[in-house]
XYZ file of C-alpha atoms in Angstrom:
721
model
C -31.880 22.296 -3.698
C -33.422 20.372 -0.949
C -32.200 18.553 1.932
C -32.239 14.908 0.395
C -30.354 15.397 -2.486
C -27.426 17.696 -0.654
C -27.191 14.174 1.501
C -27.404 11.903 -1.202
C -23.977 13.447 -2.317
C -22.205 13.073 0.736
C -22.114 16.901 1.873
C -23.343 18.003 5.410
C -25.743 20.660 5.412
C -23.649 23.009 6.920
C -21.351 22.319 4.205
C -23.241 23.480 1.213
C -24.245 26.506 3.381
C -20.742 26.892 2.815
C -20.387 27.119 -0.752
C -24.069 28.899 -0.893
C -22.649 31.426 0.889
C -19.831 31.893 -0.900
C -21.642 31.418 -4.496
C -24.190 33.570 -3.071
C -26.744 32.124 -5.357
C -28.237 28.147 -5.992
C -25.726 25.488 -7.478
C -26.431 23.129 -11.155
C -26.388 19.983 -10.218
C -23.597 19.061 -11.876
C -21.887 21.785 -9.942
C -23.466 20.072 -6.657
C -21.742 16.249 -8.131
C -18.669 18.159 -8.379
C -18.357 19.114 -4.689
C -19.137 15.580 -4.076
C -16.912 14.128 -6.064
C -13.737 16.934 -3.724
C -15.466 17.973 -1.307
C -15.656 14.381 0.232
C -12.733 11.739 2.708
C -11.020 10.772 -0.545
C -10.375 13.801 -2.698
C -9.674 16.194 -0.241
C -9.312 14.331 3.002
C -10.893 17.057 5.357
C -10.737 14.595 8.186
C -6.867 13.584 8.319
C -4.950 16.859 6.756
C -4.589 18.537 9.816
C -2.425 15.662 11.355
C -0.490 14.747 7.988
C 1.226 17.962 7.698
C 2.625 17.286 10.859
C 4.252 14.242 8.760
C 8.362 14.760 7.577
C 7.958 15.149 3.470
C 10.944 15.788 2.496
C 14.992 15.200 2.725
C 18.378 14.802 0.636
C 17.358 12.533 -1.697
C 13.476 13.003 -2.084
C 13.180 14.838 -5.716
C 9.579 14.483 -5.286
C 7.493 14.642 -1.937
C 2.808 14.717 -1.631
C 1.116 16.986 -3.600
C 1.767 14.802 -7.166
C 0.312 11.807 -8.648
C 3.557 9.800 -7.024
C 6.881 10.819 -4.441
C 9.820 10.327 -5.963
C 13.297 9.718 -4.710
C 16.941 10.290 -5.924
C 18.225 6.512 -6.381
C 21.902 8.781 -7.865
C 22.862 8.616 -11.771
C 19.747 10.850 -12.898
C 18.489 7.522 -12.287
C 14.496 8.883 -10.283
C 12.152 5.846 -8.619
C 8.098 7.009 -8.699
C 6.144 4.695 -5.678
C 2.808 5.099 -4.031
C -0.182 3.001 -2.563
C -3.886 3.685 -2.773
C -6.662 2.042 -1.270
C -9.774 0.009 -3.690
C -11.417 -1.230 -0.537
C -14.498 -0.274 -1.318
C -14.913 -1.838 -4.742
C -13.672 -4.554 -3.831
C -16.027 -5.743 -1.102
C -18.787 -4.551 -4.064
C -16.978 -6.143 -7.203
C -14.535 -8.433 -5.928
C -12.697 -8.071 -9.546
C -13.603 -5.927 -11.022
C -12.776 -3.713 -7.915
C -9.185 -4.874 -7.242
C -8.256 -5.310 -11.078
C -8.899 -0.698 -11.182
C -6.878 -0.730 -8.210
C -3.896 -2.024 -10.152
C -4.632 -0.249 -12.793
C -4.966 3.203 -10.897
C -1.868 3.284 -9.186
C -0.013 2.160 -12.041
C -0.975 5.061 -14.610
C -0.036 7.424 -11.371
C 3.273 6.172 -11.933
C 3.584 6.207 -15.983
C 1.408 9.418 -15.412
C 4.940 11.804 -13.699
C 7.143 10.213 -17.060
C 7.980 6.895 -15.418
C 7.832 3.423 -16.761
C 6.731 0.886 -13.379
C 9.139 -2.226 -12.683
C 6.897 -3.808 -9.609
C 3.654 -3.775 -7.877
C 3.250 -5.285 -4.368
C -0.677 -5.363 -2.831
C -1.171 -5.875 0.883
C -4.962 -7.364 0.840
C -6.874 -8.199 3.996
C -10.156 -10.767 4.306
C -12.930 -11.861 7.222
C -12.549 -15.388 8.482
C -12.130 -17.414 6.192
C -15.103 -20.243 7.297
C -17.765 -18.382 5.336
C -18.639 -17.930 1.638
C -18.685 -14.576 1.425
C -15.275 -14.194 2.362
C -13.792 -16.952 -0.035
C -15.952 -15.418 -2.741
C -13.573 -12.398 -2.180
C -10.207 -13.682 -1.757
C -10.685 -15.386 -5.553
C -12.028 -12.572 -7.477
C -9.563 -9.940 -5.448
C -6.810 -11.880 -5.905
C -7.761 -12.575 -9.542
C -8.293 -9.389 -10.132
C -4.747 -8.046 -9.125
C -3.257 -11.458 -11.007
C -5.621 -10.421 -14.146
C -5.203 -6.624 -14.644
C -1.142 -7.087 -13.551
C -0.555 -9.688 -15.714
C -1.760 -8.536 -19.323
C -0.666 -5.249 -18.648
C 2.166 -6.944 -18.190
C 4.044 -5.426 -14.738
C 5.141 -8.257 -12.901
C 4.670 -8.391 -8.643
C 7.565 -8.988 -5.996
C 5.413 -8.898 -3.114
C 2.406 -7.619 -0.549
C 0.758 -9.158 2.493
C -2.494 -11.289 3.150
C -4.016 -11.789 6.221
C -7.218 -13.204 8.092
C -9.244 -11.268 10.737
C -12.535 -11.336 11.740
C -12.654 -8.164 11.712
C -12.530 -7.822 7.537
C -15.577 -9.534 7.645
C -17.500 -7.090 5.366
C -15.121 -4.583 4.862
C -12.100 -6.483 3.060
C -9.132 -4.072 2.200
C -7.104 -3.788 -0.870
C -4.045 -1.521 -1.543
C -2.082 -1.421 -4.303
C 1.771 -0.634 -4.822
C 3.293 0.632 -7.885
C 7.057 1.715 -8.364
C 8.470 3.709 -11.488
C 11.786 4.433 -13.093
C 12.212 7.713 -13.952
C 15.428 9.562 -15.332
C 15.346 12.372 -13.131
C 15.767 15.125 -16.084
C 12.209 13.760 -17.473
C 9.961 13.808 -14.670
C 7.003 15.075 -15.987
C 4.113 16.758 -13.565
C 0.857 17.828 -13.151
C 0.822 21.665 -13.766
C 0.178 23.345 -16.546
C 1.246 26.433 -18.083
C 0.408 27.732 -21.268
C -3.012 30.372 -20.743
C -3.883 29.585 -24.630
C -2.449 25.864 -24.365
C -5.329 23.046 -25.156
C -7.004 20.722 -23.221
C -7.104 17.084 -25.074
C -8.911 13.657 -23.788
C -6.231 10.931 -24.542
C -7.815 6.743 -23.462
C -10.920 5.657 -22.711
C -14.564 6.335 -23.622
C -15.955 7.541 -20.873
C -19.255 5.379 -19.380
C -21.695 5.603 -16.492
C -19.088 2.582 -14.811
C -17.465 4.317 -11.731
C -20.291 7.515 -10.855
C -19.860 8.128 -7.760
C -16.317 5.832 -6.917
C -14.583 8.220 -4.361
C -17.795 9.951 -3.114
C -18.838 6.033 -2.119
C -14.911 5.402 -0.895
C -16.216 7.906 1.677
C -19.440 6.212 2.874
C -20.086 4.051 5.547
C -21.748 0.449 4.508
C -24.810 -1.067 5.159
C -25.423 -4.605 4.590
C -28.308 -3.959 1.993
C -25.823 -1.751 -0.159
C -24.120 -4.070 -2.528
C -26.541 -3.549 -5.325
C -27.161 -0.483 -5.444
C -23.008 0.370 -5.315
C -22.097 -1.700 -8.034
C -22.454 0.577 -10.766
C -20.471 2.830 -9.072
C -17.264 0.399 -10.004
C -14.977 0.894 -12.863
C -14.439 -1.965 -15.516
C -10.658 -2.084 -16.725
C -9.003 -3.053 -19.458
C -5.718 -3.697 -19.006
C -5.197 -3.801 -22.277
C -6.473 -0.644 -23.157
C -4.040 0.695 -20.339
C -0.956 -0.876 -22.648
C -1.889 1.085 -25.048
C -2.645 4.180 -23.359
C 1.017 4.143 -21.099
C 3.259 3.506 -23.916
C 1.903 6.384 -25.884
C 1.957 8.656 -22.621
C 5.814 8.198 -22.014
C 6.121 8.245 -25.815
C 4.314 12.038 -25.702
C 6.256 12.580 -22.926
C 9.157 11.438 -23.991
C 9.448 13.662 -27.447
C 8.275 17.160 -25.800
C 5.306 17.583 -27.244
C 2.605 17.442 -23.719
C 3.490 20.269 -20.905
C 1.259 18.226 -19.022
C -0.098 15.325 -17.863
C -3.607 13.995 -15.005
C -4.654 11.302 -14.598
C -8.377 10.484 -14.743
C -8.637 8.471 -11.426
C -10.936 9.452 -8.465
C -13.743 11.764 -9.365
C -12.622 11.681 -13.073
C -12.335 14.513 -15.210
C -14.030 16.653 -12.261
C -10.552 16.102 -11.116
C -8.479 16.608 -13.091
C -9.289 19.181 -14.474
C -9.738 21.299 -10.918
C -6.399 19.643 -9.596
C -4.073 21.303 -12.771
C -6.053 24.533 -12.880
C -5.506 24.607 -8.773
C -1.370 23.406 -9.309
C -1.505 25.918 -12.675
C -3.333 29.433 -10.915
C -5.304 28.685 -13.730
C -8.445 28.658 -15.596
C -9.882 25.714 -17.520
C -13.249 25.517 -19.862
C -14.072 22.611 -21.301
C -16.842 21.515 -23.710
C -18.129 18.198 -22.230
C -19.942 17.811 -25.771
C -16.379 16.672 -27.275
C -15.661 13.999 -24.502
C -15.203 10.947 -26.276
C -17.926 8.605 -25.100
C -19.323 4.909 -24.983
C -23.381 5.457 -24.543
C -25.513 9.084 -24.532
C -24.423 10.635 -20.791
C -25.836 13.524 -19.357
C -22.772 16.329 -19.018
C -23.945 15.107 -15.225
C -22.631 11.682 -15.745
C -19.520 12.750 -18.145
C -18.342 14.639 -15.096
C -18.309 12.192 -12.004
C -17.756 8.989 -14.576
C -14.502 7.352 -13.523
C -14.425 4.920 -16.212
C -10.702 3.609 -16.597
C -7.465 4.466 -19.033
C -8.429 8.055 -19.716
C -5.723 10.847 -19.039
C -6.511 14.567 -19.301
C -2.487 16.324 -20.769
C -2.423 19.572 -22.360
C -0.272 20.783 -24.865
C 0.616 23.958 -27.046
C -1.779 24.307 -30.249
C 1.472 23.284 -32.965
C 1.597 20.261 -31.735
C -1.555 19.039 -32.027
C -1.600 17.026 -34.881
C 1.968 15.912 -34.150
C 0.125 13.837 -31.119
C -2.346 12.888 -33.012
C -0.496 10.634 -35.353
C 1.352 9.354 -32.488
C -1.376 8.203 -30.576
C -3.513 6.947 -33.915
C -0.675 4.545 -34.309
C -1.200 3.530 -30.455
C -5.130 2.873 -31.000
C -5.787 5.892 -28.692
C -8.728 7.886 -28.778
C -8.046 11.884 -29.097
C -9.511 14.889 -29.135
C -9.181 18.351 -27.829
C -12.481 19.493 -25.327
C -11.577 22.865 -24.213
C -8.754 25.532 -23.648
C -6.556 26.251 -20.007
C -8.010 30.466 -19.644
C -6.293 33.337 -16.663
C -10.030 33.346 -14.954
C -9.150 30.998 -12.148
C -11.782 29.897 -12.818
C -13.162 25.680 -13.811
C -15.982 26.235 -16.364
C -17.752 23.325 -18.047
C -20.570 23.690 -20.820
C -22.618 21.650 -22.969
C -25.598 22.683 -25.874
C -23.823 25.226 -25.643
C -24.864 26.055 -22.040
C -22.571 26.773 -19.478
C -23.544 23.812 -16.975
C -20.837 25.007 -14.056
C -19.181 27.875 -13.453
C -17.243 27.821 -10.135
C -14.202 29.362 -8.909
C -10.908 27.079 -8.716
C -10.283 28.041 -4.671
C -13.542 27.771 -3.581
C -13.466 24.157 -4.781
C -9.701 23.287 -3.764
C -7.915 25.550 -1.114
C -12.114 26.199 0.620
C -12.300 22.085 0.879
C -12.899 21.820 4.825
C -10.053 20.460 7.093
C -11.680 19.330 10.462
C -10.464 19.272 13.626
C -12.776 16.432 14.863
C -12.820 15.337 18.684
C -10.538 12.390 19.283
C -9.888 10.124 22.210
C -6.783 8.369 24.209
C -6.184 4.870 24.598
C -7.114 4.075 28.367
C -2.929 3.206 29.905
C -2.946 -0.586 30.597
C -1.899 -2.225 33.617
C 1.198 -5.272 33.062
C -0.265 -8.279 34.492
C 1.292 -11.825 33.881
C -0.034 -14.323 30.988
C -0.116 -18.323 31.687
C 1.320 -20.056 29.492
C 2.503 -23.510 31.815
C 0.288 -25.807 29.781
C 1.290 -24.634 26.454
C 4.229 -27.639 24.888
C 6.345 -27.503 21.417
C 3.979 -29.542 19.523
C 0.246 -27.641 20.180
C 2.589 -24.603 19.874
C 3.538 -25.728 16.506
C 0.238 -27.137 15.136
C -2.001 -23.505 16.063
C 0.210 -22.096 13.910
C 0.694 -24.758 11.143
C -4.050 -24.114 11.267
C -3.484 -20.828 10.457
C -4.222 -19.455 7.777
C -2.012 -16.108 8.555
C 1.041 -18.214 9.311
C 0.617 -20.500 6.104
C 3.208 -19.779 2.709
C 0.666 -17.587 0.364
C 2.101 -18.812 -2.555
C -1.609 -20.040 -4.084
C -2.059 -15.816 -3.956
C 0.967 -15.094 -5.613
C 1.238 -18.036 -7.547
C -1.548 -16.871 -9.358
C 0.534 -13.378 -10.530
C 3.745 -13.037 -12.939
C 5.690 -11.740 -10.759
C 9.665 -12.051 -13.545
C 8.029 -10.347 -17.065
C 9.950 -7.660 -17.812
C 13.466 -9.680 -15.999
C 14.254 -7.714 -13.906
C 13.291 -8.932 -11.081
C 15.820 -10.277 -8.298
C 13.399 -11.529 -5.824
C 10.103 -12.725 -6.151
C 7.253 -12.608 -3.736
C 7.149 -15.329 -1.073
C 10.702 -13.411 0.826
C 10.982 -10.669 3.355
C 10.517 -7.988 0.287
C 10.366 -7.926 -3.738
C 14.126 -6.636 -5.475
C 13.341 -5.296 -9.050
C 16.152 -4.053 -10.864
C 16.877 -1.062 -13.005
C 16.542 -2.529 -17.058
C 19.979 -2.167 -18.400
C 21.329 -0.904 -15.119
C 23.029 -2.330 -11.899
C 21.416 -0.912 -9.104
C 18.253 -2.704 -7.371
C 14.973 -1.581 -6.038
C 13.737 -3.052 -3.199
C 10.074 -2.600 -2.025
C 7.285 -4.189 1.247
C 4.286 -3.462 2.195
C 3.173 -4.126 5.995
C 0.798 -3.453 8.558
C 0.357 -4.993 12.432
C -3.408 -4.024 13.028
C -3.392 -5.888 16.248
C -0.521 -3.262 17.431
C -2.330 -0.851 16.801
C -5.354 -1.703 18.684
C -3.612 -1.612 21.566
C -1.691 1.406 20.720
C -1.976 3.165 17.787
C 1.234 5.710 18.078
C 4.076 2.785 19.108
C 2.341 0.522 16.663
C 2.929 2.292 14.056
C 6.271 1.719 14.501
C 7.103 -1.282 14.955
C 5.312 -1.374 11.333
C 7.294 1.467 10.396
C 10.348 -0.945 11.653
C 8.893 -4.746 10.678
C 9.277 -2.605 6.961
C 13.034 -1.322 7.686
C 13.770 -4.463 8.269
C 12.747 -6.708 5.845
C 14.248 -4.315 3.358
C 17.922 -4.967 5.625
C 16.941 -8.633 5.395
C 17.200 -8.575 1.484
C 20.956 -5.732 1.914
C 18.211 -3.165 0.388
C 19.024 0.594 2.132
C 15.431 1.858 3.391
C 15.486 5.265 1.578
C 11.327 6.531 1.900
C 7.904 5.285 2.657
C 4.514 5.338 1.160
C 1.560 5.327 3.611
C -2.187 3.561 3.162
C -4.620 4.793 6.058
C -6.987 1.810 6.190
C -9.560 3.419 9.433
C -13.485 2.809 10.273
C -15.271 6.687 10.575
C -13.588 9.005 11.636
C -16.949 9.937 13.789
C -15.784 7.989 16.538
C -13.544 9.400 18.619
C -12.259 6.734 19.483
C -11.461 5.677 16.333
C -9.721 9.592 15.440
C -7.522 9.249 18.692
C -5.482 5.918 16.505
C -5.519 7.937 13.674
C -3.521 10.851 14.965
C -1.837 8.283 17.182
C -0.471 6.373 14.114
C -0.341 9.865 12.157
C 1.685 10.308 15.189
C 4.240 7.439 15.450
C 4.648 7.494 11.981
C 6.184 11.023 11.960
C 8.163 9.882 14.902
C 10.217 6.994 13.412
C 9.890 8.300 9.553
C 12.028 10.859 11.319
C 14.978 8.728 13.551
C 14.909 6.689 10.546
C 15.798 9.657 7.610
C 12.987 7.794 5.863
C 10.500 10.032 4.847
C 6.830 10.058 3.266
C 6.333 11.184 -0.171
C 3.118 9.336 -1.013
C -0.151 7.501 0.321
C -4.188 7.691 0.140
C -5.908 7.916 3.340
C -9.457 5.386 3.362
C -11.625 6.315 6.439
C -14.591 4.951 6.703
C -14.385 1.456 6.726
C -17.080 0.020 8.292
C -20.697 -2.122 7.650
C -22.913 -1.363 10.002
C -21.737 -0.647 13.585
C -18.697 -3.401 12.579
C -15.190 -1.709 11.752
C -11.910 -2.791 11.206
C -8.651 -3.181 12.562
C -6.590 0.129 12.088
C -4.913 -0.910 9.442
C -2.235 1.825 8.264
C 0.014 0.149 5.947
C 3.056 0.679 4.924
C 5.202 0.728 2.207
C 8.747 1.262 2.835
C 11.104 0.846 -0.650
C 15.062 1.403 -0.590
C 18.568 0.894 -2.813
C 21.059 -1.196 -3.752
C 23.200 0.122 -6.108
C 24.677 -3.466 -6.742
C 22.763 -5.977 -7.530
C 24.531 -8.504 -7.520
C 24.400 -7.927 -2.779
C 21.151 -8.780 -2.513
C 20.619 -10.925 -0.081
C 18.380 -13.960 -0.441
C 16.297 -14.624 2.221
C 16.053 -18.759 1.761
C 18.610 -21.835 2.797
C 21.277 -22.178 0.672
C 23.410 -24.495 1.986
C 23.796 -27.657 4.456
C 25.955 -27.168 7.739
C 25.422 -23.125 7.117
C 25.620 -21.438 11.413
C 22.275 -19.351 12.021
C 23.516 -16.753 14.251
C 20.289 -14.616 15.942
C 20.547 -11.158 16.512
C 17.971 -8.781 18.325
C 15.711 -8.887 21.327
C 12.709 -10.961 22.692
C 9.722 -9.448 23.574
C 9.046 -11.997 26.288
C 5.568 -13.928 26.343
C 3.789 -11.734 28.475
C 4.299 -8.843 25.464
C 3.854 -10.645 22.492
C 0.601 -9.736 21.402
C 0.619 -11.971 18.188
C 1.781 -14.910 19.871
C -0.592 -14.374 22.859
C -3.389 -14.270 20.156
C -2.432 -16.903 17.931
C -1.486 -19.544 20.694
C -5.099 -18.070 22.430
C -3.847 -16.922 25.804
C -6.057 -13.935 25.037
C -8.849 -12.718 23.040
C -9.830 -9.661 24.522
C -7.596 -6.390 23.495
C -8.411 -4.813 26.942
C -6.247 -8.148 27.998
C -3.360 -7.242 26.450
C 0.027 -5.544 27.866
C 0.830 -2.573 27.629
C 3.119 -2.414 24.024
C 7.083 -2.192 24.924
C 8.986 0.901 23.063
C 10.652 0.500 19.981
C 14.251 -0.238 20.352
C 15.348 2.303 18.069
C 18.829 2.980 18.199
C 19.168 -1.264 18.903
C 17.894 -1.539 15.517
C 19.869 0.239 13.550
C 22.850 -1.165 15.406
C 21.923 -4.531 13.969
C 20.491 -3.247 10.565
C 24.158 -1.024 9.732
C 26.035 -5.205 11.434
C 24.110 -6.455 8.245
C 24.680 -4.361 5.431
C 28.114 -3.938 6.247
C 28.744 -8.150 6.539
C 26.397 -8.551 3.794
C 28.605 -5.852 1.763
C 31.928 -8.306 2.897
C 30.212 -11.073 1.109
C 30.636 -12.477 4.500
C 25.962 -13.311 4.658
C 24.646 -16.290 2.730
C 21.075 -15.295 3.412
C 19.222 -13.275 6.263
C 15.583 -13.202 7.230
C 14.076 -10.795 9.546
C 11.683 -12.057 12.905
C 8.544 -10.200 13.126
C 4.360 -12.763 13.689
C 6.023 -16.026 14.807
C 9.314 -15.166 15.915
C 11.914 -17.477 15.339
C 9.910 -19.924 14.634
C 7.969 -18.917 11.630
C 11.552 -16.993 10.819
C 13.391 -19.920 9.853
C 10.518 -22.258 8.453
C 9.779 -19.134 5.616
C 13.819 -20.551 4.608
C 13.639 -23.752 4.353
C 14.405 -24.802 0.686
C 14.953 -27.183 -1.617
C 15.159 -30.480 1.707
C 16.987 -27.833 3.822
C 16.024 -27.425 7.200
C 17.077 -26.200 10.702
C 18.789 -27.733 14.499
C 18.834 -25.482 16.539
C 18.923 -25.519 20.800
C 17.063 -22.161 22.532
C 16.743 -21.800 26.448
C 13.101 -21.833 26.748
C 10.943 -23.247 23.987
C 8.206 -20.360 23.955
C 10.597 -17.901 23.196
C 11.526 -19.253 19.591
C 7.632 -18.076 19.011
C 7.816 -14.584 20.449
C 8.452 -11.632 18.271
C 11.013 -10.002 18.649
C 12.632 -5.749 17.849
C 15.655 -5.613 15.356
C 14.953 -9.507 14.924
C 17.339 -11.077 12.428
C 18.366 -14.935 11.531
C 21.376 -15.115 9.692
C 23.391 -17.639 7.806
C 26.604 -17.597 7.756
C 30.020 -20.355 5.752
C 31.458 -22.097 8.291
C 34.413 -20.538 6.577
C 33.374 -17.198 7.264
C 32.268 -17.756 11.097
C 35.272 -16.170 12.922
C 35.009 -13.027 10.826
C 31.762 -12.241 11.011
C 32.107 -13.413 14.998
C 34.923 -10.795 15.530
C 32.959 -8.145 13.583
C 29.748 -8.927 16.340
C 32.288 -8.467 18.713
C 34.068 -5.270 17.987
C 30.881 -3.704 17.244
C 29.698 -4.719 20.447
C 26.208 -6.501 19.623
C 24.729 -8.782 21.183
C 24.052 -12.089 19.195
C 23.610 -16.107 20.050
C 24.691 -19.212 17.941
C 21.142 -20.864 16.978
C 22.801 -23.833 15.756
C 23.151 -24.732 11.763
C 21.521 -25.130 8.827
C 20.870 -29.518 8.173
C 19.924 -31.592 5.355
C 15.630 -33.011 5.796
C 16.324 -31.787 9.557
C 13.351 -29.729 11.285
C 14.577 -30.303 14.654
C 14.829 -27.868 17.969
C 16.928 -29.040 22.096
C 17.045 -32.453 20.256
C 12.934 -32.378 19.554
C 12.666 -33.940 15.954
C 9.636 -33.683 13.578
C 9.409 -35.173 10.573
C 10.850 -32.982 8.381
C 8.463 -33.346 5.436
C 5.861 -33.649 6.778
C 5.746 -29.514 8.255
C 7.198 -28.542 5.267
C 4.290 -29.424 3.714
C 1.814 -28.288 5.815
C 3.802 -24.511 5.610
C 3.740 -24.745 1.797
C -0.401 -26.353 0.912
C -1.980 -26.877 3.848
C -2.930 -22.686 2.564
C -4.435 -23.557 -0.514
C -6.167 -26.346 1.322
C -8.042 -24.332 4.072
C -9.410 -21.737 1.158
C -10.614 -24.658 -0.887
């Protein structure tokens, strides 16, 4: 086998040498395809797994940590929550509609493969400068794809984030998260148990779409790659996935199958190999039995990532019963192989063996690299001149910046209320849904601060997690656990590798401090085109609960004359990266000061107060303070002609980022009691002002309420259109 073919499959020549020395023979082209799929970054985490091992992954509430299709936490009374986030970055750049749509489909399969019924989705999407036709095309395609798939299958989208930055001009990011509910005694796993058990194929027929999808996701782009790689993008069918979901959930509840694995990245190859590895068994599959949409070679069948397909293991006696159930749901079903005791993966076609490999070499002996990395240089503190700024100019900068404007143009294309259990819809601090026929509320938020992480990956990661934490606290949701999607450029660059190492270190430290273990996740590397890398963008999905959904806090003003209270500590203009960037004080990454160390004790202290006050019904509404400071937190709270009048010492301070920052709206009748608790708990606070009808006032400066609100809620659609 020549070097060019090996390199085309994403393997290094050294990796191929290891494989050949182990096998002591030549490989078939199908076997080469298997190693191409299973030894890439997307599947085996060969660059990141050394560092991922350092993450905290368990505590008393974790039922299932990393290693299965999704993580699961216990929310009491036999209720479990399964959740995970994954990327579909490269496919969504090449073919935005199908790339984003199948990202949603794939993450939903990860959830119901565990026996959990999906109850919500979220997303985290990033694009380049909106002034380019390409970005506009990607934005419209991605949003349409997410909305189409989620709306058709009938799962509410309850939150997310959308950011624009020039570093994503050639690598937009599409991260999809899903949450599901499962009874703890009904969780389903992918580990097969019965030697001689039948391997069955469930779902859509296999086609040529998505071939080499996994290896493409671990590759650096060039600008000329789009047409060539387009066939690697999967094509989804949400209506088929709905049938598949219902059919699989019925099968699992009936006890007729013993294990199940979705055919996601690397298709039937990864699902069969992962099953064999987890069960410490072998598999023998006849590729001639695989249902096909069109004639395919064995190589194409093995590497196809056609959507809406599952692999399951059953006892022989259950075959006919399963067939009848799936016939009812109009789902293709075929026995294609069996579980063996050989600990080998064997695929045959036309009565010939085309693949015969030990499971160990594919999984256990997959590469693990300790790549060279560089630590960021220490920064010298400097003072920034903000004297020329005035409040009118600062507000204007925010009202013309896509990253601050209301994103209802995006999330209004998603059905957020289907299933009837949504408590808080997109556009607020966190999305919240009820567990059906229960009093329990489940909240979730996705967050990232790429600029912070560029300045200091370790501290920046801590700030990112704390932002997600505050989003949940502001909704009176107890933060419980994390899923992550680590989006970075090429790890072959020591500086990028340094960002990866330090980000994971920061994630580990803050997760331990908050007791929020990482139970699932995904790594997406090589997000760069030519020599243009993305900003480091490790996205956090945080999940939590409240046992009484009636105690959930809204993030909008409720009524006139409520007292506005500020909690937290301003970072000040010199240490607020987004303030400096967005007010055009500096743009070069080298010019920013070092990040302040997050005040974790203050974060926990303020969070406990809000939870206590909310449980006593002393808080009308709340909102966390993040990018855009007090100003953006307040304008996000405006609704139904309710605005605000506030007084502050330094006008610039209301635009800066905060540690442990919240705005609380308190009914006047509860004001004294709230102040008493704050003083007793030794919590610093400031009475900012009040909620006022049709008012937008800062330090006695009155702004036109309708004009400000219209700009915030409508300028996004105007700018992108």
